[in-house]
mmCIF file of C-alpha atoms and ligand atoms in Angstrom:
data_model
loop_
_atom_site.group_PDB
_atom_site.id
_atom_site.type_symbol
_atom_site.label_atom_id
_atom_site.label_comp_id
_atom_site.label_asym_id
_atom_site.label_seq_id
_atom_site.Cartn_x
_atom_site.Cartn_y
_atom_site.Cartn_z
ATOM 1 C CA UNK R 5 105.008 130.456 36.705
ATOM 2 C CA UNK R 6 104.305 132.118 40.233
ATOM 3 C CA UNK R 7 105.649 135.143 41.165
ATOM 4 C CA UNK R 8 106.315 134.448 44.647
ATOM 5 C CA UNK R 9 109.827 135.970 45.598
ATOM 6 C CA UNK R 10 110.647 139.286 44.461
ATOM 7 C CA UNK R 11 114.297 141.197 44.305
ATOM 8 C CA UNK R 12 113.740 144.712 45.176
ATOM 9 C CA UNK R 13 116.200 146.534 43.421
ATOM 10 C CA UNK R 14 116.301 150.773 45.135
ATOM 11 C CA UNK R 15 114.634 151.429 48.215
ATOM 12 C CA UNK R 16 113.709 155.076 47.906
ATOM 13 C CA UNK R 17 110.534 156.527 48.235
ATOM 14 C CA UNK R 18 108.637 154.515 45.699
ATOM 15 C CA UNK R 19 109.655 150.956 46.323
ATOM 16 C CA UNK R 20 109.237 151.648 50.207
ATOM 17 C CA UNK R 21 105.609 153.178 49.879
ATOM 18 C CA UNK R 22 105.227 150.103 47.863
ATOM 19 C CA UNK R 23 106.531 147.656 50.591
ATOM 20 C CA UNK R 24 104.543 149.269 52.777
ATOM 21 C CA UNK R 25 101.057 149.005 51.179
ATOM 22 C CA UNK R 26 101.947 145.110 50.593
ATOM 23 C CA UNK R 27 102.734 144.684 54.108
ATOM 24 C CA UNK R 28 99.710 146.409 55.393
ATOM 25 C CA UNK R 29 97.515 144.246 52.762
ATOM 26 C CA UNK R 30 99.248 141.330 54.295
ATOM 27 C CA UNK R 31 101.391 140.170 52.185
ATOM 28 C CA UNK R 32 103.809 138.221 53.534
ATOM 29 C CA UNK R 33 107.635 140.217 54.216
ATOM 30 C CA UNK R 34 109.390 136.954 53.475
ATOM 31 C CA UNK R 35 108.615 137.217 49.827
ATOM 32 C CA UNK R 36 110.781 140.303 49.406
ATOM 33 C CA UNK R 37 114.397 140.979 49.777
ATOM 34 C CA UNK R 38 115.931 144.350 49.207
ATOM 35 C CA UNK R 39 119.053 145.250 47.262
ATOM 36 C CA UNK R 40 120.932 147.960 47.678
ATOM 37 C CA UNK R 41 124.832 148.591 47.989
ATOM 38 C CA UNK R 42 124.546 151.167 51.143
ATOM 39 C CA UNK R 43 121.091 150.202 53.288
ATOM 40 C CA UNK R 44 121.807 148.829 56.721
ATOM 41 C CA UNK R 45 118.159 148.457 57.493
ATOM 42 C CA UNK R 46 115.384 146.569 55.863
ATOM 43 C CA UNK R 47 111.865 146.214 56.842
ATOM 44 C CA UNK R 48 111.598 143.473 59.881
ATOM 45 C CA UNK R 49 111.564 140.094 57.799
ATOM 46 C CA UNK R 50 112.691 141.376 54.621
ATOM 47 C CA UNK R 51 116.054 140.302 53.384
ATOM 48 C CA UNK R 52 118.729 143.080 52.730
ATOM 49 C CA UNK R 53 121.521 142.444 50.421
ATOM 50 C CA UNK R 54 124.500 144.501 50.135
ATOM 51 C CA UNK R 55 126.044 142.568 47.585
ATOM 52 C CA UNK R 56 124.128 141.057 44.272
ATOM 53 C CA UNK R 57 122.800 138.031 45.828
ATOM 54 C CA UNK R 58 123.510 134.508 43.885
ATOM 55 C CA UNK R 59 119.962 132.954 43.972
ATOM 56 C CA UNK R 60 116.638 132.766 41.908
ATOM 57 C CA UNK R 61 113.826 135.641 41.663
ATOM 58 C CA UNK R 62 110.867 134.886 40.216
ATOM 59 C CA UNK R 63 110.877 138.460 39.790
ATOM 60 C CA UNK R 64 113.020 142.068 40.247
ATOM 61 C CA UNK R 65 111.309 145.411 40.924
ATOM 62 C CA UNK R 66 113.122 147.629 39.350
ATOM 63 C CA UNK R 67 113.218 151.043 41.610
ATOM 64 C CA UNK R 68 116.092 153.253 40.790
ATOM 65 C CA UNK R 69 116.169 156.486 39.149
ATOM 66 C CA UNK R 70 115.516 155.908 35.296
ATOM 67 C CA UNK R 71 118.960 157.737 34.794
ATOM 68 C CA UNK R 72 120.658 154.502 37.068
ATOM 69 C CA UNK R 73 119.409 151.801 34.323
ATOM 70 C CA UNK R 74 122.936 152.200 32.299
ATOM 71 C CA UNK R 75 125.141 152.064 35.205
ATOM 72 C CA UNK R 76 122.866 149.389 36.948
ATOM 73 C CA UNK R 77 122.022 147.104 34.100
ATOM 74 C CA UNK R 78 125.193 145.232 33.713
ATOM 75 C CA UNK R 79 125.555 144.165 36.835
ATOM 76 C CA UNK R 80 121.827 142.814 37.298
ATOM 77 C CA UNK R 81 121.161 141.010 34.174
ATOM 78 C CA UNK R 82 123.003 138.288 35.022
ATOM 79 C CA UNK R 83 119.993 137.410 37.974
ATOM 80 C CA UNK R 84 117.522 138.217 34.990
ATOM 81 C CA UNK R 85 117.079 135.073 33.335
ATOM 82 C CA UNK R 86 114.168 133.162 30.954
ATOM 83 C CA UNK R 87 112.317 132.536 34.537
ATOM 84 C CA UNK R 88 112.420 135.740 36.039
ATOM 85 C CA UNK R 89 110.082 138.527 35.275
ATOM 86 C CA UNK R 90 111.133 142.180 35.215
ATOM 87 C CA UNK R 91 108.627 144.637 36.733
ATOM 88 C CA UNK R 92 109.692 148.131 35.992
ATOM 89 C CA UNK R 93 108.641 151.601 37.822
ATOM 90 C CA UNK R 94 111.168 153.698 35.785
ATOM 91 C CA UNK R 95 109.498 156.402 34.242
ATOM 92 C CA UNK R 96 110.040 156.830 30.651
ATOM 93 C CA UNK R 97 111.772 154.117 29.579
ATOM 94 C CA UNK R 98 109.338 151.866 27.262
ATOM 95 C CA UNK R 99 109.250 147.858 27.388
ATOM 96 C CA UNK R 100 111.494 147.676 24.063
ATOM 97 C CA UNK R 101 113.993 149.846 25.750
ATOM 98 C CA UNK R 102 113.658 147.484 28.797
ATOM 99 C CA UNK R 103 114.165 144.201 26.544
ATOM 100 C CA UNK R 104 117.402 145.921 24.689
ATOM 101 C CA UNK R 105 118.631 146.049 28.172
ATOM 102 C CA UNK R 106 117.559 142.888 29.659
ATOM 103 C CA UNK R 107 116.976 140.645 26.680
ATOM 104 C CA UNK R 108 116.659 136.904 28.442
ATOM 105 C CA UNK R 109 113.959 138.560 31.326
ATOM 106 C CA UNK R 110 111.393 135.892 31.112
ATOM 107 C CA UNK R 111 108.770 138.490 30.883
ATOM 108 C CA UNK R 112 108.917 142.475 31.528
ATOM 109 C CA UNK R 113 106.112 144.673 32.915
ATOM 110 C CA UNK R 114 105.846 147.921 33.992
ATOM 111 C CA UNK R 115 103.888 149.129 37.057
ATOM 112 C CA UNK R 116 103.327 152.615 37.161
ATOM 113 C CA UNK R 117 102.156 153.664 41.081
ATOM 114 C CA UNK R 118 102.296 156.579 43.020
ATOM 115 C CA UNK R 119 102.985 157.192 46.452
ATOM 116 C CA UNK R 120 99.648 156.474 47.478
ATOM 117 C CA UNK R 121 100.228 152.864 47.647
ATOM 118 C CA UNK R 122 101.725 153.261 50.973
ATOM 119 C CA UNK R 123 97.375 153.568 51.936
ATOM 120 C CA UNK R 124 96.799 150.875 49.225
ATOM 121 C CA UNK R 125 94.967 153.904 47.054
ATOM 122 C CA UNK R 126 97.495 154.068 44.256
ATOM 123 C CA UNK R 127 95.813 153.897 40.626
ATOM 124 C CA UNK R 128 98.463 151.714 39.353
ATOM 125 C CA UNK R 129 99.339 151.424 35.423
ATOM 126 C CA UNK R 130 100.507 148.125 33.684
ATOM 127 C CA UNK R 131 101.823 147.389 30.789
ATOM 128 C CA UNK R 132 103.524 144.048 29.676
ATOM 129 C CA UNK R 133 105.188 141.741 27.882
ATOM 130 C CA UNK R 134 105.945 138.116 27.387
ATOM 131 C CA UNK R 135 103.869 137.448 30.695
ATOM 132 C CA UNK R 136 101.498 134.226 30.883
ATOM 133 C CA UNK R 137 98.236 134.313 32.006
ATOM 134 C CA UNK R 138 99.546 133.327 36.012
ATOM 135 C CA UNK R 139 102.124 136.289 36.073
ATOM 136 C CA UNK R 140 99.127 138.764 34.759
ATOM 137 C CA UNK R 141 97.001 137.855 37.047
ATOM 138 C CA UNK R 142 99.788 137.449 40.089
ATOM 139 C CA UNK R 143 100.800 141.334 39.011
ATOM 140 C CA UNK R 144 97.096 142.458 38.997
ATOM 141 C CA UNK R 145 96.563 141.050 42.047
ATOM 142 C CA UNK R 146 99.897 143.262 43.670
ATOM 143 C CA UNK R 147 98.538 146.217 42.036
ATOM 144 C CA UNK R 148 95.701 145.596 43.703
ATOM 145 C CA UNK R 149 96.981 145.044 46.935
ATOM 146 C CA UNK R 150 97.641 148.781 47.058
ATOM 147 C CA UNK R 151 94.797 150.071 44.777
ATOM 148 C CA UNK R 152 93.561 149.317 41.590
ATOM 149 C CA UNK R 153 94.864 147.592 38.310
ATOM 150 C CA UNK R 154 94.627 149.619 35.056
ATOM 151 C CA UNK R 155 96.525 147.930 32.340
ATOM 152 C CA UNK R 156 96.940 149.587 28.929
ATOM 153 C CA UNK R 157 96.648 148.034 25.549
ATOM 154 C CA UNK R 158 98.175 151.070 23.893
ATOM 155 C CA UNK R 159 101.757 151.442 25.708
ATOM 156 C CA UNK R 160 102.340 153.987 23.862
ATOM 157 C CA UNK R 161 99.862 155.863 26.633
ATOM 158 C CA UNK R 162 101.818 155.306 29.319
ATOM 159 C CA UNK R 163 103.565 158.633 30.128
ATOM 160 C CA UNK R 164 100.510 160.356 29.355
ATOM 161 C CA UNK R 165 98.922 158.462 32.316
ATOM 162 C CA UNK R 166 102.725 158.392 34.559
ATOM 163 C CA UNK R 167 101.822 162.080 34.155
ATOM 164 C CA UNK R 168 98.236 161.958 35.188
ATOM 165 C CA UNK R 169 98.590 159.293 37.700
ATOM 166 C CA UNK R 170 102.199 159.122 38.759
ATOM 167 C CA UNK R 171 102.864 162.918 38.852
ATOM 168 C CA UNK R 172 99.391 163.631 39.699
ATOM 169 C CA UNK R 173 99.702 164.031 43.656
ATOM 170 C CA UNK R 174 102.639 166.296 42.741
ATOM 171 C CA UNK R 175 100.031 168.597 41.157
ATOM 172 C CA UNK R 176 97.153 167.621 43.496
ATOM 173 C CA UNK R 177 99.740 168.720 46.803
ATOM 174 C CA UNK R 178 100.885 171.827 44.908
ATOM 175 C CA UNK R 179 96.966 173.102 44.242
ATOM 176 C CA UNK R 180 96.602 172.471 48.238
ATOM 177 C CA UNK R 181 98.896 174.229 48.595
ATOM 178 C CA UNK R 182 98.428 177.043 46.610
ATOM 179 C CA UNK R 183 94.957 176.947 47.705
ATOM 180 C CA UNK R 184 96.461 176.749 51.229
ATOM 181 C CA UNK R 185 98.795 179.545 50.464
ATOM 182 C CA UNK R 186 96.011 182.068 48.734
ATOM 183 C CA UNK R 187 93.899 181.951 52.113
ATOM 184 C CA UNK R 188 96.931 183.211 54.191
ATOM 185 C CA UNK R 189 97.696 185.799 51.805
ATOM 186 C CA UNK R 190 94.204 187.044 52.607
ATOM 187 C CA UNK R 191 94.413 186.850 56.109
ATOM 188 C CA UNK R 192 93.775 183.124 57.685
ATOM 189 C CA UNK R 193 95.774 181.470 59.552
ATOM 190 C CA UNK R 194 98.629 179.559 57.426
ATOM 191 C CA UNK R 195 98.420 175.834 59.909
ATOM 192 C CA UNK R 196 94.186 176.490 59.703
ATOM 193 C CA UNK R 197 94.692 176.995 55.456
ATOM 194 C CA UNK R 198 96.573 173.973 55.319
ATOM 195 C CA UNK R 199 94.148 172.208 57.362
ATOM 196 C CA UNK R 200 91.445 173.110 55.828
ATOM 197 C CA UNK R 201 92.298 173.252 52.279
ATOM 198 C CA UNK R 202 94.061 169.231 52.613
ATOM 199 C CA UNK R 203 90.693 168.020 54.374
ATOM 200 C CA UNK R 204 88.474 169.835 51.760
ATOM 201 C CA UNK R 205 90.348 168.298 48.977
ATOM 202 C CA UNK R 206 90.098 164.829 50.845
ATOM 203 C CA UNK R 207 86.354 165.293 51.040
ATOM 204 C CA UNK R 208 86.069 166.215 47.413
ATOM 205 C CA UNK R 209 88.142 163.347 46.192
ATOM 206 C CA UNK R 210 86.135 160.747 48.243
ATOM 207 C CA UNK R 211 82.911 162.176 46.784
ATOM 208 C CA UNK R 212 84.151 162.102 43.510
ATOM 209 C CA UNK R 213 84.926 158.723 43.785
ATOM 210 C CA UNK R 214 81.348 157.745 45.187
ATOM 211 C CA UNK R 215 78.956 159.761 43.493
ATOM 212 C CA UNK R 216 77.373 158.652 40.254
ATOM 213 C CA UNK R 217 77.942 162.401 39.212
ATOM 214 C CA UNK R 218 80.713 163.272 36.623
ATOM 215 C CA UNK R 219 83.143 165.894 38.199
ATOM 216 C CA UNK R 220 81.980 168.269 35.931
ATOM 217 C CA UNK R 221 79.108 167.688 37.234
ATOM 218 C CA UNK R 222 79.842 167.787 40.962
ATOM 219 C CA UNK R 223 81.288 171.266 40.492
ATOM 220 C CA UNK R 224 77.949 172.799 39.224
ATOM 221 C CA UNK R 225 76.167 170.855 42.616
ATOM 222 C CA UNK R 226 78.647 173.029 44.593
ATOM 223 C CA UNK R 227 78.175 176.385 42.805
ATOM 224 C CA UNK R 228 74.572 177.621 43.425
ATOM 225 C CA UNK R 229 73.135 180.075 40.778
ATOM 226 C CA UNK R 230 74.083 183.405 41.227
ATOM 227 C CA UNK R 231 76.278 182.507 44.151
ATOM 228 C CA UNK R 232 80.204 182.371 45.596
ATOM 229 C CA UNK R 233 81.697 179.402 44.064
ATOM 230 C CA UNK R 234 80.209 180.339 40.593
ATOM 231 C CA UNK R 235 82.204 183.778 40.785
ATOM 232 C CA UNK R 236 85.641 181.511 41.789
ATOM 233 C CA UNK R 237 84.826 179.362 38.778
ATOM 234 C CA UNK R 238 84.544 181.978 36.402
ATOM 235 C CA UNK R 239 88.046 183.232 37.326
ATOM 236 C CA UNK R 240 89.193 179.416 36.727
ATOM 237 C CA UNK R 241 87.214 178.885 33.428
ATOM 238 C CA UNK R 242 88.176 182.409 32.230
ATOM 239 C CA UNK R 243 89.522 181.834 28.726
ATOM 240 C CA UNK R 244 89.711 178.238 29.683
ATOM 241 C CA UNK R 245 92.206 178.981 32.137
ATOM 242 C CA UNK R 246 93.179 175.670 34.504
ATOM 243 C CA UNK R 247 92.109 173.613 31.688
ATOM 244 C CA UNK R 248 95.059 175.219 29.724
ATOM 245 C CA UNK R 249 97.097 175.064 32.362
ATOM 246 C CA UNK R 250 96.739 171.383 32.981
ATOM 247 C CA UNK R 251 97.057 170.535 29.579
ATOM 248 C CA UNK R 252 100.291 172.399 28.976
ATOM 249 C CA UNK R 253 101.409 170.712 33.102
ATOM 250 C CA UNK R 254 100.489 167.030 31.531
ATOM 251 C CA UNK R 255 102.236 167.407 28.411
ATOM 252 C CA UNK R 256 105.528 168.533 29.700
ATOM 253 C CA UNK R 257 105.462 165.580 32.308
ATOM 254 C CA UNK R 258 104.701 163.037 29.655
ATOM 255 C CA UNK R 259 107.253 164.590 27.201
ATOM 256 C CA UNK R 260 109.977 164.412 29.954
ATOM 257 C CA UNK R 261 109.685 160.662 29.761
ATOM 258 C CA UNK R 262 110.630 160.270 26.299
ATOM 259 C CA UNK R 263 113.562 162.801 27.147
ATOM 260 C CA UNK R 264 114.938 160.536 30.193
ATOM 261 C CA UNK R 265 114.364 157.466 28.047
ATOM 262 C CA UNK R 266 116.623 159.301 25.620
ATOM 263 C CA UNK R 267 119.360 160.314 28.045
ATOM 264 C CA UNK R 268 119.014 156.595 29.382
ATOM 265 C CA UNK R 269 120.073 155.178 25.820
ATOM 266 C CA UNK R 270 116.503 153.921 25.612
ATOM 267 C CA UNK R 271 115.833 154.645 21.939
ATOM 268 C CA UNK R 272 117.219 153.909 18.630
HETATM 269 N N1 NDP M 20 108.458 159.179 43.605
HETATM 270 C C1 NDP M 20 107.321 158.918 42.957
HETATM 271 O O1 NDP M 20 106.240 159.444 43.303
HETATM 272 C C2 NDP M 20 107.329 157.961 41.809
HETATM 273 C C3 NDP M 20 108.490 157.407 41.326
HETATM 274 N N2 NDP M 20 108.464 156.511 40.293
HETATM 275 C C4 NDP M 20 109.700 155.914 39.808
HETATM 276 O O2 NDP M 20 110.318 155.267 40.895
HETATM 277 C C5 NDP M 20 111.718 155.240 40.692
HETATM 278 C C6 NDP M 20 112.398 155.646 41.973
HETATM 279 O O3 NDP M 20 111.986 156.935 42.305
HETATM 280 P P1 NDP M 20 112.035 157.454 43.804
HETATM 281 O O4 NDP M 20 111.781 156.333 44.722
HETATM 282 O O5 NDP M 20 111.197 158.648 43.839
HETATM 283 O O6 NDP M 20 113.569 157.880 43.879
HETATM 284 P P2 NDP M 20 114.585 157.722 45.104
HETATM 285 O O7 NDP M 20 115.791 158.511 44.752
HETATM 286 O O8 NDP M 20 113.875 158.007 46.383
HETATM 287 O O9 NDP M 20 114.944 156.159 45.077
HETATM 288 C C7 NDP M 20 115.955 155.605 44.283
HETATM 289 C C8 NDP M 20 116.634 154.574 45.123
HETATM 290 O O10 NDP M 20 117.639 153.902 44.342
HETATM 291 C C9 NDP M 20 118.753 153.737 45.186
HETATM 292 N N3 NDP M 20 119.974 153.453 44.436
HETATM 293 C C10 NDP M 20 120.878 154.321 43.923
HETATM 294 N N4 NDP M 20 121.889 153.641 43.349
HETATM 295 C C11 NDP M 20 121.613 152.319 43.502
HETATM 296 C C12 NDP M 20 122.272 151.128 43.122
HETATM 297 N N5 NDP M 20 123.425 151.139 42.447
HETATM 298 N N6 NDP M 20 121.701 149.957 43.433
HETATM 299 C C13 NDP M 20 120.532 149.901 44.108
HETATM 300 N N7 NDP M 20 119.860 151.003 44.504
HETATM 301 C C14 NDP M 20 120.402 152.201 44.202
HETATM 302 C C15 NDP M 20 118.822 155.029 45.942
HETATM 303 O O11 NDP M 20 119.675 154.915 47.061
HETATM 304 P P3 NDP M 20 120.445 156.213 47.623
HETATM 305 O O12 NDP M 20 119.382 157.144 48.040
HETATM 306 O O13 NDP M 20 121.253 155.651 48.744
HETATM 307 O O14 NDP M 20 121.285 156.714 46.487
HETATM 308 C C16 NDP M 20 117.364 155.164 46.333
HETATM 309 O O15 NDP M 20 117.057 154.381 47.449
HETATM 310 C C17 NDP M 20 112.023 156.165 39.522
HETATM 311 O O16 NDP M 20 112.388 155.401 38.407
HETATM 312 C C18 NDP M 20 110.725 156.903 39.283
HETATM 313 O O17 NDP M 20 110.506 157.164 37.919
HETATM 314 C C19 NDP M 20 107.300 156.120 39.726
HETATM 315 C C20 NDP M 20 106.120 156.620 40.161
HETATM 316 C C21 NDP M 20 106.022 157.614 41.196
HETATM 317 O O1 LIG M 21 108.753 162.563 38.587
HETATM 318 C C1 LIG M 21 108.987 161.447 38.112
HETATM 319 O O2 LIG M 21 109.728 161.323 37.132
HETATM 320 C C2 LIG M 21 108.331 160.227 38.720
HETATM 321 C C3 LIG M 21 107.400 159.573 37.754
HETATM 322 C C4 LIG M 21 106.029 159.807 38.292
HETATM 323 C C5 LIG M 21 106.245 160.432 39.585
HETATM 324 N N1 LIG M 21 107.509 160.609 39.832
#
């Protein structure tokens, strides 16, 4: 079974960076139609419904705030039948929790992006169940229609990576910016730091993603013996410093999505 049309249920940031990246892949804006009680405007060629709208899905993108699902639920399930497939961005809440609440969903996935699939570079995480081989390969190819495809075996993974992947641009844009920030403090120009440090970091990433080098690896290309950068990674490796940091940053992300899948009546 295909998974041609697709009910878009919350049009905030996420699903609309994600209906952007399809659109500029060229997907086609007549496979997706929007729901949402208060929008007056839709993408040109996408459907908008105000109201729950009384035909077939082959699938609904789930896109609301996790803490929506109990107040949502009821009224969607009915359009989640045996032959439409629930695709899920909600953070925390696991594919059992998902099945408790919409138990006749043909199949359930989850697709964890981030907002870089507006430029179709979203690492995107999937996790399913109940799928067929045509669905897997229909959501793979979505996923990569606005980056890559990286589905778990072990869901029980999948906040650690929401954290690393979903959350990560939150950290990546607050290190600009404290990057950013740090420069001004000593003196340059704030618009120049921000410049500067957001084009660096674009640099870095693309030549992290080319270069057979490990990133570890990269870092001691950069720092010549005896030199500047060495002396600015020594303050960051003092007493293992950022890696600590980090650590501590990815485990309270991941642990927050058990807690909302709590507070959503996901578990027991
Ligand atoms: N932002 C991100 O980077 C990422 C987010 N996610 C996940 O995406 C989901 C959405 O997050 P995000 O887009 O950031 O949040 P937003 O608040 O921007 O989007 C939520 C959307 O749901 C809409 N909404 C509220 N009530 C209803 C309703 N009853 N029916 C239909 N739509 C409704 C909101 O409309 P209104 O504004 O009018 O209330 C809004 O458009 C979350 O579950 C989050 O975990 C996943 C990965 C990354
Ligand atoms: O902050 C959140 O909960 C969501 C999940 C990943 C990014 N944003």
């Amino acid at each position: 079974m295909a998974l041609d049309k697709i009910l878009i249920v919350g049009f905030g940031k996420m699903a609309q960076a994600m209906v952007e990246g399809w659109l500029a892949s060229g997907i086609s804006p007549d496979r997706f139609a929007i729901y949402h009680p208060r929008r007056s405007e839709a993408p040109a060629g996408i459907a908008l419904h105000n109201e729950w709208p009384d035909e077939h899905f082959d699938a609904v993108l789930l896109a609301v705030k996790p803490q929506m699902l109990g107040e949502l639920a009821p009224q969607l399930e009915p359009l989640i039948g045996p032959d439409t497939v629930l695709v899920s961005v909600l953070a925390g809440i696991d594919l059992a929790g998902l099945r408790r609440v919409f138990p006749r969903a043909g199949g359930i996935a989850r697709f964890m992006p981030n907002l870089a699939v507006a430029l179709r570079k979203s690492p995107n995480a999937l996790a399913a169940t109940g799928l067929d081989d045509a669905q897997r390969e229909e959501l793979t190819r979505l996923a990569e229609a606005v980056g890559s495809a990286e589905w778990l075996d072990d869901e029980s993974q999948f906040n650690l990576v929401t954290a690393l992947a979903g959350s990560g641009p939150g950290f990546v844009f607050r290190f600009i910016d404290a990057l950013a920030g740090g420069a001004a403090d000593m003196g340059l120009d704030r618009a120049q730091a921000d410049r500067l440090a957001t084009a660096m970091v674009e640099g870095a990433s693309a030549l992290a993603g080319a270069s057979e080098h490990s990133a570890a690896e990269l870092a001691a290309r950069v720092a010549s013996k005896g030199g500047m950068t060495q002396k600015g990674l020594d303050v960051l490796d003092d007493g293992a410093a950022l890696q600590e940091l980090l650590r501590e940053c990815l485990r309270a992300a991941r642990d927050r999505g058990a807690e909302m899948a709590e507070m959503a009546g996901d578990k027991g």
